[in-house]
Amino acid sequence: MEEISVASDCGEKPTGPIDATSCDYETVDSYNGQLYDSLRYLLQLPFFKYLQIDLYRGCPFWEDDATCTESTCSIANVDESEIPEEWRTKTLSKVAPVDETYHQVDGCYYRDSDFCFLEDPQLGEYYDLTTIPERYTGYTGSSPHQIWRAIYEENCFTPRGPNSALEQAEKCLEEKVYNKVISGLHASISTHICLDHLNQTTGEWGPDLQCYITRVASHPERLEYIYFNAVLLLRAVSRMTPYLTQYDYFQGVSQEQIGEAKRNLEKVVDIARQAGRFDESRMFSGLDAISLREDFKAHFRNVSRIMDCIECDQCRLWGKVQTAGLATAMKILFELNDNVFNFALNSSSETVVQRSELAALFNTLNRFSESIHAATQFMSMTPPPARADAEERIDINHVSGNLDADSPETDTNESSVYRYCRGRAIECVDGATRLWAKGVRSLEALTQWWSEKASESEIHTTKTEL
Ligand SMILES: Cc1cc2nc3c(=O)[nH]c(=O)nc-3n(C[C@H](O)[C@H](O)[C@H](O)COP(=O)(O)OP(=O)(O)OC[C@H]3O[C@@H](n4cnc5c(N)ncnc54)[C@H](O)[C@@H]3O)c2cc1C
């Protein structure tokens, strides 16, 4: 097998600011464990786990024969009688306020505010998302490649004249965001495929490190875009926080579970407030803002329609759920103003974001949180360091003792634990990764960095972390 270079093998956890956001990787990492646990709990609730989806709309862009021969591609729906009556939508007018105008393209509907086509409640079946994993299905070859190509081709907005503001800097932000959203979604789907992969030789399911290296880790920006999507989705949750209290999440939930469910919802909201730092006011703020936003919306709507071309039910279901989740986040951030989410000012806001949109948003956030979690898991699967590398280890507590001019003997903490990726420290409890990223690989180097390079704020941060 081809030897892969060290730097791109298992990848390194990104550090520092997340491009186009006001958040950094370390903040997302510090919250992701709790986010992952809380979402896991919440997504078991009927409110979040049941979604109505029409998997059989047909592909409007090219001939498809809907042939995924693998048994792993097919999925089972749930009987409608399992769904609480008030969640069973029978007409489009129950999907949105009646005063909003519906547009129709090829029998599919959307409203002006939508970044995706709506599921037709008369045609869709109900699915229990907890029973349908996103994982390897054997759906490969020209069909998915054609779909990914079509999705990336949507990242080409209407050309403007030479004096157009689109030539200016704001053009870059919208297209950058669009590309990050799509590429991040692709990377997250690939992460799930590699995490729950079928070994064709042994017939066993499990993580496939080589798959992850090839599809994600060897392109560091792909993991970065996964983080970007997580921040974007968290910002959407945070923005609609006042509105979140209006839903009844506890249909079909036992009394004992309600307290726990509330705690987990509060935890997600709290994390969203801390880590969902994306400034949506910077988007669509130039001279061409209105037409650019319409283009952006139309293109993302097309992406949601391209999902109907996926020839694998399981992949199509998760493709649809996640494009709906991202479209909901974009609607919340780019389309609706703050007053909409303020119940005191807007008593009709109960229809602004439907249960199905909220469920899609939370399930999508969960997928990205899982992908960030999986990145850590894959890094820990890398081979143990060569002996020479192992000798390079620094006892960070010893170092911190020196830095603080304390006697190392007074340090009662246990030595920090490093995880290595082929000889390079990729993770360490409390901040050592940052030192390694700065090229600080020995006690001497650290002492030198400390005395020569570190600014007051770096010293403070590092001391706190240590
Ligand atoms: C919406 C959707 C959902 C899917 N869900 C599943 C699923 O649940 N299970 C399953 O087994 N298969 C699924 N597939 C298929 C899967 O995504 C791959 O297409 C398939 O496994 C073939 O992979 P590949 O290695 O040939 O490259 P692909 O993932 O098909 O990528 C095609 C090309 O795109 C480029 N590329 C890859 N990743 C990125 C990225 N993050 N950013 C930018 N460019 C990139 C590369 O040049 C690559 O060669 C899905 C496909 C789609 C379109």
mmCIF file of C-alpha atoms in Angstrom, residues 72-426:
data_model
loop_
_atom_site.group_PDB
_atom_site.id
_atom_site.type_symbol
_atom_site.label_atom_id
_atom_site.label_comp_id
_atom_site.label_asym_id
_atom_site.label_seq_id
_atom_site.Cartn_x
_atom_site.Cartn_y
_atom_site.Cartn_z
ATOM 1 C CA THR A 72 -28.066 -1.579 2.990
ATOM 2 C CA CYS A 73 -29.621 1.122 0.777
ATOM 3 C CA SER A 74 -33.258 0.412 1.641
ATOM 4 C CA ILE A 75 -35.102 1.591 4.757
ATOM 5 C CA ALA A 76 -38.446 1.073 6.485
ATOM 6 C CA ASN A 77 -40.987 3.772 7.257
ATOM 7 C CA VAL A 78 -43.180 3.876 10.380
ATOM 8 C CA ASP A 79 -46.944 3.589 10.503
ATOM 9 C CA GLU A 80 -48.678 6.956 10.605
ATOM 10 C CA SER A 81 -50.672 5.850 13.657
ATOM 11 C CA GLU A 82 -47.458 6.100 15.726
ATOM 12 C CA ILE A 83 -47.280 9.834 15.034
ATOM 13 C CA PRO A 84 -49.164 12.203 17.401
ATOM 14 C CA GLU A 85 -52.195 13.639 15.644
ATOM 15 C CA GLU A 86 -51.065 17.297 15.778
ATOM 16 C CA TRP A 87 -47.817 16.492 13.994
ATOM 17 C CA ARG A 88 -49.541 14.811 11.091
ATOM 18 C CA THR A 89 -49.600 17.452 8.387
ATOM 19 C CA LYS A 90 -51.997 16.713 5.573
ATOM 20 C CA THR A 91 -51.902 19.925 3.604
ATOM 21 C CA LEU A 92 -49.253 22.450 2.688
ATOM 22 C CA SER A 93 -51.191 25.184 4.449
ATOM 23 C CA LYS A 94 -50.356 23.416 7.717
ATOM 24 C CA VAL A 95 -46.683 23.579 6.859
ATOM 25 C CA ALA A 96 -46.596 27.368 6.864
ATOM 26 C CA PRO A 97 -48.677 30.478 7.469
ATOM 27 C CA VAL A 98 -51.499 30.678 4.962
ATOM 28 C CA ASP A 99 -50.578 34.214 4.015
ATOM 29 C CA GLU A 100 -47.257 33.140 2.531
ATOM 30 C CA THR A 101 -47.303 32.534 -1.202
ATOM 31 C CA TYR A 102 -46.325 29.122 -2.501
ATOM 32 C CA HIS A 103 -44.387 28.770 -5.716
ATOM 33 C CA GLN A 104 -44.398 25.569 -7.624
ATOM 34 C CA VAL A 105 -41.647 24.054 -9.790
ATOM 35 C CA ASP A 106 -42.163 20.571 -11.288
ATOM 36 C CA GLY A 107 -44.792 19.793 -8.687
ATOM 37 C CA CYS A 108 -42.529 20.870 -5.808
ATOM 38 C CA TYR A 109 -43.305 23.806 -3.569
ATOM 39 C CA TYR A 110 -41.415 26.547 -1.780
ATOM 40 C CA ARG A 111 -42.169 29.883 -0.138
ATOM 41 C CA ASP A 112 -40.143 33.054 -0.664
ATOM 42 C CA SER A 113 -38.356 32.524 2.648
ATOM 43 C CA ASP A 114 -37.343 28.910 1.941
ATOM 44 C CA PHE A 115 -33.803 27.813 1.138
ATOM 45 C CA CYS A 116 -35.102 24.352 0.178
ATOM 46 C CA PHE A 117 -38.114 22.762 -1.466
ATOM 47 C CA LEU A 118 -40.791 21.619 0.958
ATOM 48 C CA GLU A 119 -41.789 18.039 1.502
ATOM 49 C CA ASP A 120 -45.325 17.488 0.250
ATOM 50 C CA PRO A 121 -47.308 16.255 3.292
ATOM 51 C CA GLN A 122 -49.713 14.339 1.080
ATOM 52 C CA LEU A 123 -46.995 12.196 -0.411
ATOM 53 C CA GLY A 124 -44.367 11.675 2.260
ATOM 54 C CA GLU A 125 -43.976 8.728 4.630
ATOM 55 C CA TYR A 126 -42.927 8.995 8.274
ATOM 56 C CA TYR A 127 -39.482 7.747 9.283
ATOM 57 C CA ASP A 128 -37.964 7.152 12.695
ATOM 58 C CA LEU A 129 -34.504 8.672 12.280
ATOM 59 C CA THR A 130 -33.126 6.798 15.294
ATOM 60 C CA THR A 131 -33.520 3.519 13.431
ATOM 61 C CA ILE A 132 -31.765 4.672 10.253
ATOM 62 C CA PRO A 133 -28.022 5.198 10.562
ATOM 63 C CA GLU A 134 -25.935 7.330 8.259
ATOM 64 C CA ARG A 135 -23.182 4.945 7.278
ATOM 65 C CA TYR A 136 -21.590 3.036 4.426
ATOM 66 C CA THR A 137 -24.246 1.668 2.066
ATOM 67 C CA GLY A 138 -22.229 0.640 -0.996
ATOM 68 C CA TYR A 139 -23.688 3.522 -3.031
ATOM 69 C CA THR A 140 -20.667 4.362 -5.195
ATOM 70 C CA GLY A 141 -19.681 5.049 -8.777
ATOM 71 C CA SER A 142 -20.996 7.443 -11.395
ATOM 72 C CA SER A 143 -24.368 8.190 -9.771
ATOM 73 C CA PRO A 144 -23.073 9.798 -6.539
ATOM 74 C CA HIS A 145 -20.242 11.451 -8.472
ATOM 75 C CA GLN A 146 -22.744 13.053 -10.836
ATOM 76 C CA ILE A 147 -24.726 14.278 -7.854
ATOM 77 C CA TRP A 148 -21.754 15.771 -6.018
ATOM 78 C CA ARG A 149 -20.634 17.454 -9.263
ATOM 79 C CA ALA A 150 -24.100 18.955 -9.750
ATOM 80 C CA ILE A 151 -24.109 20.202 -6.150
ATOM 81 C CA TYR A 152 -20.707 21.888 -6.498
ATOM 82 C CA GLU A 153 -21.754 23.442 -9.816
ATOM 83 C CA GLU A 154 -24.501 25.280 -7.944
ATOM 84 C CA ASN A 155 -21.736 27.348 -6.343
ATOM 85 C CA CYS A 156 -21.723 29.749 -9.255
ATOM 86 C CA PHE A 157 -23.891 32.798 -8.763
ATOM 87 C CA THR A 158 -25.273 35.023 -11.495
ATOM 88 C CA PRO A 159 -22.493 37.001 -13.157
ATOM 89 C CA ARG A 160 -22.802 40.748 -12.659
ATOM 90 C CA GLY A 161 -21.628 43.720 -14.690
ATOM 91 C CA PRO A 162 -18.130 45.200 -14.299
ATOM 92 C CA ASN A 163 -19.249 47.864 -11.828
ATOM 93 C CA SER A 164 -21.233 45.459 -9.785
ATOM 94 C CA ALA A 165 -20.690 45.285 -6.081
ATOM 95 C CA LEU A 166 -20.390 41.566 -6.633
ATOM 96 C CA GLU A 167 -16.861 42.246 -7.809
ATOM 97 C CA GLN A 168 -16.151 43.515 -4.317
ATOM 98 C CA ALA A 169 -15.166 41.737 -1.201
ATOM 99 C CA GLU A 170 -18.665 40.749 -0.092
ATOM 100 C CA LYS A 171 -18.959 38.434 -3.079
ATOM 101 C CA CYS A 172 -16.224 36.371 -1.531
ATOM 102 C CA LEU A 173 -17.962 35.900 1.791
ATOM 103 C CA GLU A 174 -21.245 34.530 0.383
ATOM 104 C CA GLU A 175 -19.525 32.186 -2.059
ATOM 105 C CA LYS A 176 -17.060 31.150 0.613
ATOM 106 C CA VAL A 177 -19.904 30.364 2.992
ATOM 107 C CA TYR A 178 -21.799 28.439 0.322
ATOM 108 C CA ASN A 179 -18.713 26.374 -0.483
ATOM 109 C CA LYS A 180 -17.955 25.693 3.168
ATOM 110 C CA VAL A 181 -21.533 24.548 3.760
ATOM 111 C CA ILE A 182 -21.492 22.119 0.815
ATOM 112 C CA SER A 183 -17.965 20.824 1.214
ATOM 113 C CA GLY A 184 -18.476 20.512 4.972
ATOM 114 C CA LEU A 185 -21.653 18.521 4.410
ATOM 115 C CA HIS A 186 -19.813 16.250 1.978
ATOM 116 C CA ALA A 187 -16.977 15.796 4.487
ATOM 117 C CA SER A 188 -19.406 15.009 7.297
ATOM 118 C CA ILE A 189 -21.209 12.403 5.181
ATOM 119 C CA SER A 190 -17.811 10.895 4.256
ATOM 120 C CA THR A 191 -16.851 10.814 7.954
ATOM 121 C CA HIS A 192 -19.990 8.814 8.768
ATOM 122 C CA ILE A 193 -19.352 6.445 5.867
ATOM 123 C CA CYS A 194 -15.808 5.815 7.160
ATOM 124 C CA LEU A 195 -16.852 5.602 10.818
ATOM 125 C CA ASP A 196 -19.467 2.926 10.197
ATOM 126 C CA HIS A 197 -17.905 1.077 7.301
ATOM 127 C CA LEU A 198 -18.401 -2.473 6.031
ATOM 128 C CA ASN A 199 -15.181 -4.384 5.659
ATOM 129 C CA GLN A 200 -15.850 -6.310 2.431
ATOM 130 C CA THR A 201 -13.320 -9.006 3.351
ATOM 131 C CA THR A 202 -14.390 -9.813 6.915
ATOM 132 C CA GLY A 203 -18.031 -8.704 6.653
ATOM 133 C CA GLU A 204 -17.589 -6.685 9.856
ATOM 134 C CA TRP A 205 -18.747 -3.125 10.502
ATOM 135 C CA GLY A 206 -16.461 -0.587 12.125
ATOM 136 C CA PRO A 207 -14.280 2.507 11.617
ATOM 137 C CA ASP A 208 -12.032 2.476 8.559
ATOM 138 C CA LEU A 209 -9.042 4.732 9.168
ATOM 139 C CA GLN A 210 -7.722 4.564 5.611
ATOM 140 C CA CYS A 211 -11.133 5.612 4.283
ATOM 141 C CA TYR A 212 -11.087 8.623 6.631
ATOM 142 C CA ILE A 213 -7.534 9.586 5.704
ATOM 143 C CA THR A 214 -8.301 9.440 1.987
ATOM 144 C CA ARG A 215 -11.647 11.227 2.054
ATOM 145 C CA VAL A 216 -11.253 13.758 4.834
ATOM 146 C CA ALA A 217 -7.982 13.991 6.730
ATOM 147 C CA SER A 218 -5.722 14.332 3.691
ATOM 148 C CA HIS A 219 -7.615 17.554 2.859
ATOM 149 C CA PRO A 220 -7.373 19.536 6.137
ATOM 150 C CA GLU A 221 -9.866 22.168 4.998
ATOM 151 C CA ARG A 222 -12.637 19.539 4.926
ATOM 152 C CA LEU A 223 -12.510 19.020 8.691
ATOM 153 C CA GLU A 224 -12.367 22.809 9.081
ATOM 154 C CA TYR A 225 -15.615 23.111 7.111
ATOM 155 C CA ILE A 226 -17.265 20.555 9.382
ATOM 156 C CA TYR A 227 -16.498 22.889 12.286
ATOM 157 C CA PHE A 228 -17.787 25.840 10.262
ATOM 158 C CA ASN A 229 -21.123 24.078 9.704
ATOM 159 C CA ALA A 230 -21.373 23.265 13.396
ATOM 160 C CA VAL A 231 -20.904 26.949 14.282
ATOM 161 C CA LEU A 232 -23.456 28.045 11.672
ATOM 162 C CA LEU A 233 -26.052 25.580 12.974
ATOM 163 C CA LEU A 234 -25.347 26.519 16.594
ATOM 164 C CA ARG A 235 -25.808 30.181 15.719
ATOM 165 C CA ALA A 236 -29.208 29.360 14.220
ATOM 166 C CA VAL A 237 -30.217 27.534 17.420
ATOM 167 C CA SER A 238 -28.955 30.439 19.504
ATOM 168 C CA ARG A 239 -30.801 33.034 17.397
ATOM 169 C CA MET A 240 -34.131 31.315 17.822
ATOM 170 C CA THR A 241 -33.684 30.639 21.536
ATOM 171 C CA PRO A 242 -36.663 32.782 22.654
ATOM 172 C CA TYR A 243 -38.794 30.914 20.178
ATOM 173 C CA LEU A 244 -37.616 27.444 21.248
ATOM 174 C CA THR A 245 -39.624 27.573 24.473
ATOM 175 C CA GLN A 246 -42.879 27.645 22.476
ATOM 176 C CA TYR A 247 -42.702 24.038 21.275
ATOM 177 C CA ASP A 248 -44.070 21.040 23.088
ATOM 178 C CA TYR A 249 -41.101 18.668 23.028
ATOM 179 C CA PHE A 250 -42.585 16.228 25.453
ATOM 180 C CA GLN A 251 -45.349 14.517 23.506
ATOM 181 C CA GLY A 252 -45.012 10.793 24.166
ATOM 182 C CA VAL A 253 -42.333 11.333 26.836
ATOM 183 C CA SER A 254 -42.683 9.875 30.350
ATOM 184 C CA GLN A 255 -42.784 12.185 33.388
ATOM 185 C CA GLU A 256 -39.381 10.887 34.533
ATOM 186 C CA GLN A 257 -37.833 11.711 31.177
ATOM 187 C CA ILE A 258 -39.168 15.258 30.979
ATOM 188 C CA GLY A 259 -36.758 16.714 33.556
ATOM 189 C CA GLU A 260 -33.802 15.096 31.836
ATOM 190 C CA ALA A 261 -35.002 16.237 28.416
ATOM 191 C CA LYS A 262 -35.360 19.824 29.651
ATOM 192 C CA ARG A 263 -31.851 19.772 31.099
ATOM 193 C CA ASN A 264 -30.411 18.513 27.827
ATOM 194 C CA LEU A 265 -32.284 21.112 25.796
ATOM 195 C CA GLU A 266 -31.011 23.856 28.092
ATOM 196 C CA LYS A 267 -27.499 22.484 27.682
ATOM 197 C CA VAL A 268 -27.741 22.617 23.871
ATOM 198 C CA VAL A 269 -29.090 26.174 24.010
ATOM 199 C CA ASP A 270 -26.345 27.195 26.397
ATOM 200 C CA ILE A 271 -23.646 25.707 24.149
ATOM 201 C CA ALA A 272 -25.248 27.361 21.120
ATOM 202 C CA ARG A 273 -24.965 30.727 22.876
ATOM 203 C CA GLN A 274 -21.287 30.137 23.706
ATOM 204 C CA ALA A 275 -20.055 28.577 20.462
ATOM 205 C CA GLY A 276 -22.556 29.732 17.837
ATOM 206 C CA ARG A 277 -20.540 32.808 17.019
ATOM 207 C CA PHE A 278 -21.313 33.630 13.418
ATOM 208 C CA ASP A 279 -22.179 37.170 12.383
ATOM 209 C CA GLU A 280 -25.013 36.816 9.861
ATOM 210 C CA SER A 281 -25.264 40.604 9.479
ATOM 211 C CA ARG A 282 -22.081 40.481 7.373
ATOM 212 C CA MET A 283 -23.856 38.326 4.802
ATOM 213 C CA PHE A 284 -25.809 39.935 1.954
ATOM 214 C CA SER A 285 -24.910 43.417 3.097
ATOM 215 C CA GLY A 286 -23.478 44.848 -0.138
ATOM 216 C CA LEU A 287 -25.175 46.722 -2.974
ATOM 217 C CA ASP A 288 -26.297 43.523 -4.685
ATOM 218 C CA ALA A 289 -27.533 42.049 -1.432
ATOM 219 C CA ILE A 290 -31.101 41.318 -2.484
ATOM 220 C CA SER A 291 -30.358 39.666 -5.817
ATOM 221 C CA LEU A 292 -27.364 37.831 -4.378
ATOM 222 C CA ARG A 293 -29.495 36.418 -1.584
ATOM 223 C CA GLU A 294 -32.148 35.328 -4.081
ATOM 224 C CA ASP A 295 -29.454 33.586 -6.142
ATOM 225 C CA PHE A 296 -28.013 31.945 -3.057
ATOM 226 C CA LYS A 297 -31.446 30.714 -2.057
ATOM 227 C CA ALA A 298 -32.303 29.461 -5.527
ATOM 228 C CA HIS A 299 -29.030 27.553 -5.717
ATOM 229 C CA PHE A 300 -29.473 25.932 -2.339
ATOM 230 C CA ARG A 301 -33.058 25.070 -3.250
ATOM 231 C CA ASN A 302 -31.651 23.298 -6.286
ATOM 232 C CA VAL A 303 -29.306 21.378 -4.028
ATOM 233 C CA SER A 304 -32.297 20.189 -2.017
ATOM 234 C CA ARG A 305 -33.930 19.073 -5.285
ATOM 235 C CA ILE A 306 -30.764 17.267 -6.434
ATOM 236 C CA MET A 307 -31.257 15.016 -3.394
ATOM 237 C CA ASP A 308 -34.186 13.461 -5.270
ATOM 238 C CA CYS A 309 -31.632 12.041 -7.726
ATOM 239 C CA ILE A 310 -29.831 9.917 -5.108
ATOM 240 C CA GLU A 311 -30.353 6.269 -5.976
ATOM 241 C CA CYS A 312 -30.123 4.951 -2.423
ATOM 242 C CA ASP A 313 -33.010 5.468 -0.017
ATOM 243 C CA GLN A 314 -30.895 5.639 3.103
ATOM 244 C CA CYS A 315 -28.482 8.160 1.559
ATOM 245 C CA ARG A 316 -31.357 10.176 0.092
ATOM 246 C CA LEU A 317 -33.119 10.328 3.441
ATOM 247 C CA TRP A 318 -30.078 11.723 5.243
ATOM 248 C CA GLY A 319 -29.246 13.956 2.284
ATOM 249 C CA LYS A 320 -32.734 15.435 2.498
ATOM 250 C CA VAL A 321 -32.750 15.769 6.275
ATOM 251 C CA GLN A 322 -29.396 17.553 6.271
ATOM 252 C CA THR A 323 -30.141 19.914 3.391
ATOM 253 C CA ALA A 324 -33.427 20.737 5.155
ATOM 254 C CA GLY A 325 -31.525 21.310 8.413
ATOM 255 C CA LEU A 326 -28.983 23.599 6.761
ATOM 256 C CA ALA A 327 -31.736 25.381 4.813
ATOM 257 C CA THR A 328 -33.597 25.970 8.076
ATOM 258 C CA ALA A 329 -30.444 27.431 9.650
ATOM 259 C CA MET A 330 -29.961 29.725 6.653
ATOM 260 C CA LYS A 331 -33.581 30.813 6.745
ATOM 261 C CA ILE A 332 -33.250 31.649 10.447
ATOM 262 C CA LEU A 333 -30.003 33.553 9.907
ATOM 263 C CA PHE A 334 -30.375 35.229 6.530
ATOM 264 C CA GLU A 335 -34.111 35.635 6.064
ATOM 265 C CA LEU A 336 -35.864 36.306 9.342
ATOM 266 C CA ASN A 337 -35.340 39.299 11.578
ATOM 267 C CA ASP A 338 -35.059 39.214 15.364
ATOM 268 C CA ASN A 339 -38.626 40.410 15.905
ATOM 269 C CA VAL A 340 -39.933 37.226 14.346
ATOM 270 C CA PHE A 341 -38.416 35.249 17.204
ATOM 271 C CA ASN A 342 -39.792 37.516 19.853
ATOM 272 C CA PHE A 343 -43.117 36.161 21.002
ATOM 273 C CA ALA A 344 -43.990 39.401 22.769
ATOM 274 C CA LEU A 345 -43.770 41.266 19.464
ATOM 275 C CA ASN A 346 -44.978 38.591 17.121
ATOM 276 C CA SER A 347 -47.718 36.339 18.414
ATOM 277 C CA SER A 348 -48.043 34.477 15.104
ATOM 278 C CA SER A 349 -44.462 33.276 15.203
ATOM 279 C CA GLU A 350 -45.553 29.730 16.053
ATOM 280 C CA THR A 351 -45.731 29.052 12.339
ATOM 281 C CA VAL A 352 -42.399 30.581 11.344
ATOM 282 C CA VAL A 353 -40.272 27.494 11.970
ATOM 283 C CA GLN A 354 -42.182 24.241 11.909
ATOM 284 C CA ARG A 355 -41.531 21.206 14.077
ATOM 285 C CA SER A 356 -40.174 19.340 11.034
ATOM 286 C CA GLU A 357 -37.698 22.155 10.299
ATOM 287 C CA LEU A 358 -36.545 22.270 13.902
ATOM 288 C CA ALA A 359 -36.184 18.479 13.981
ATOM 289 C CA ALA A 360 -34.128 18.627 10.766
ATOM 290 C CA LEU A 361 -31.958 21.418 12.248
ATOM 291 C CA PHE A 362 -31.200 19.452 15.432
ATOM 292 C CA ASN A 363 -30.574 16.185 13.585
ATOM 293 C CA THR A 364 -28.177 17.970 11.232
ATOM 294 C CA LEU A 365 -26.350 19.622 14.108
ATOM 295 C CA ASN A 366 -26.017 16.176 15.644
ATOM 296 C CA ARG A 367 -24.420 14.823 12.448
ATOM 297 C CA PHE A 368 -21.757 17.539 12.507
ATOM 298 C CA SER A 369 -21.175 17.094 16.230
ATOM 299 C CA GLU A 370 -20.698 13.356 15.598
ATOM 300 C CA SER A 371 -18.220 14.106 12.821
ATOM 301 C CA ILE A 372 -16.130 16.311 15.123
ATOM 302 C CA HIS A 373 -16.263 13.547 17.731
ATOM 303 C CA ALA A 374 -15.247 11.013 15.062
ATOM 304 C CA ALA A 375 -12.214 13.106 14.059
ATOM 305 C CA THR A 376 -10.846 12.646 17.580
ATOM 306 C CA GLN A 377 -11.675 8.942 17.453
ATOM 307 C CA PHE A 378 -9.808 8.497 14.162
ATOM 308 C CA MET A 379 -6.790 10.364 15.489
ATOM 309 C CA SER A 380 -6.609 8.009 18.438
ATOM 310 C CA MET A 381 -6.539 5.049 16.021
ATOM 311 C CA THR A 382 -3.204 6.083 14.522
ATOM 312 C CA PRO A 383 -0.236 3.804 15.172
ATOM 313 C CA PRO A 384 1.824 4.292 18.368
ATOM 314 C CA PRO A 385 4.881 6.549 18.011
ATOM 315 C CA ALA A 386 8.297 5.294 17.048
ATOM 316 C CA ARG A 387 10.617 5.051 20.034
ATOM 317 C CA ALA A 388 12.670 8.087 19.054
ATOM 318 C CA ASP A 389 9.493 10.170 18.955
ATOM 319 C CA ALA A 390 8.294 8.839 22.262
ATOM 320 C CA GLU A 391 11.466 10.110 23.881
ATOM 321 C CA GLU A 392 10.520 13.620 22.816
ATOM 322 C CA ARG A 393 7.638 13.740 25.257
ATOM 323 C CA ILE A 394 7.553 16.634 27.678
ATOM 324 C CA ASP A 395 6.057 16.335 31.101
ATOM 325 C CA ILE A 396 3.852 19.393 30.858
ATOM 326 C CA ASN A 397 3.347 19.613 34.584
ATOM 327 C CA HIS A 398 7.069 19.727 35.076
ATOM 328 C CA VAL A 399 7.186 22.475 32.489
ATOM 329 C CA SER A 400 4.350 24.373 34.070
ATOM 330 C CA GLY A 401 6.122 24.087 37.412
ATOM 331 C CA ASN A 402 9.152 25.737 35.861
ATOM 332 C CA LEU A 403 7.133 28.390 34.119
ATOM 333 C CA ASP A 404 5.352 29.300 37.258
ATOM 334 C CA ALA A 405 8.627 29.232 39.137
ATOM 335 C CA ASP A 406 7.028 26.676 41.413
ATOM 336 C CA SER A 407 8.934 23.685 42.488
ATOM 337 C CA PRO A 408 7.932 20.762 40.238
ATOM 338 C CA GLU A 409 7.740 18.591 43.332
ATOM 339 C CA THR A 410 4.827 20.622 44.613
ATOM 340 C CA ASP A 411 2.842 19.770 41.503
ATOM 341 C CA THR A 412 0.414 17.078 42.538
ATOM 342 C CA ASN A 413 -1.279 16.620 39.155
ATOM 343 C CA GLU A 414 -0.596 13.551 37.125
ATOM 344 C CA SER A 415 1.449 13.983 33.978
ATOM 345 C CA SER A 416 -0.526 15.073 30.967
ATOM 346 C CA VAL A 417 -1.470 12.465 28.441
ATOM 347 C CA TYR A 418 -0.312 12.869 24.865
ATOM 348 C CA ARG A 419 -1.707 11.124 21.861
ATOM 349 C CA TYR A 420 0.618 10.817 18.933
ATOM 350 C CA CYS A 421 0.007 10.596 15.237
ATOM 351 C CA ARG A 422 3.040 8.866 13.782
ATOM 352 C CA GLY A 423 5.372 10.591 16.087
ATOM 353 C CA ARG A 424 3.684 13.981 16.308
ATOM 354 C CA ALA A 425 1.738 15.051 19.339
ATOM 355 C CA ILE A 426 -1.754 15.696 18.081
#
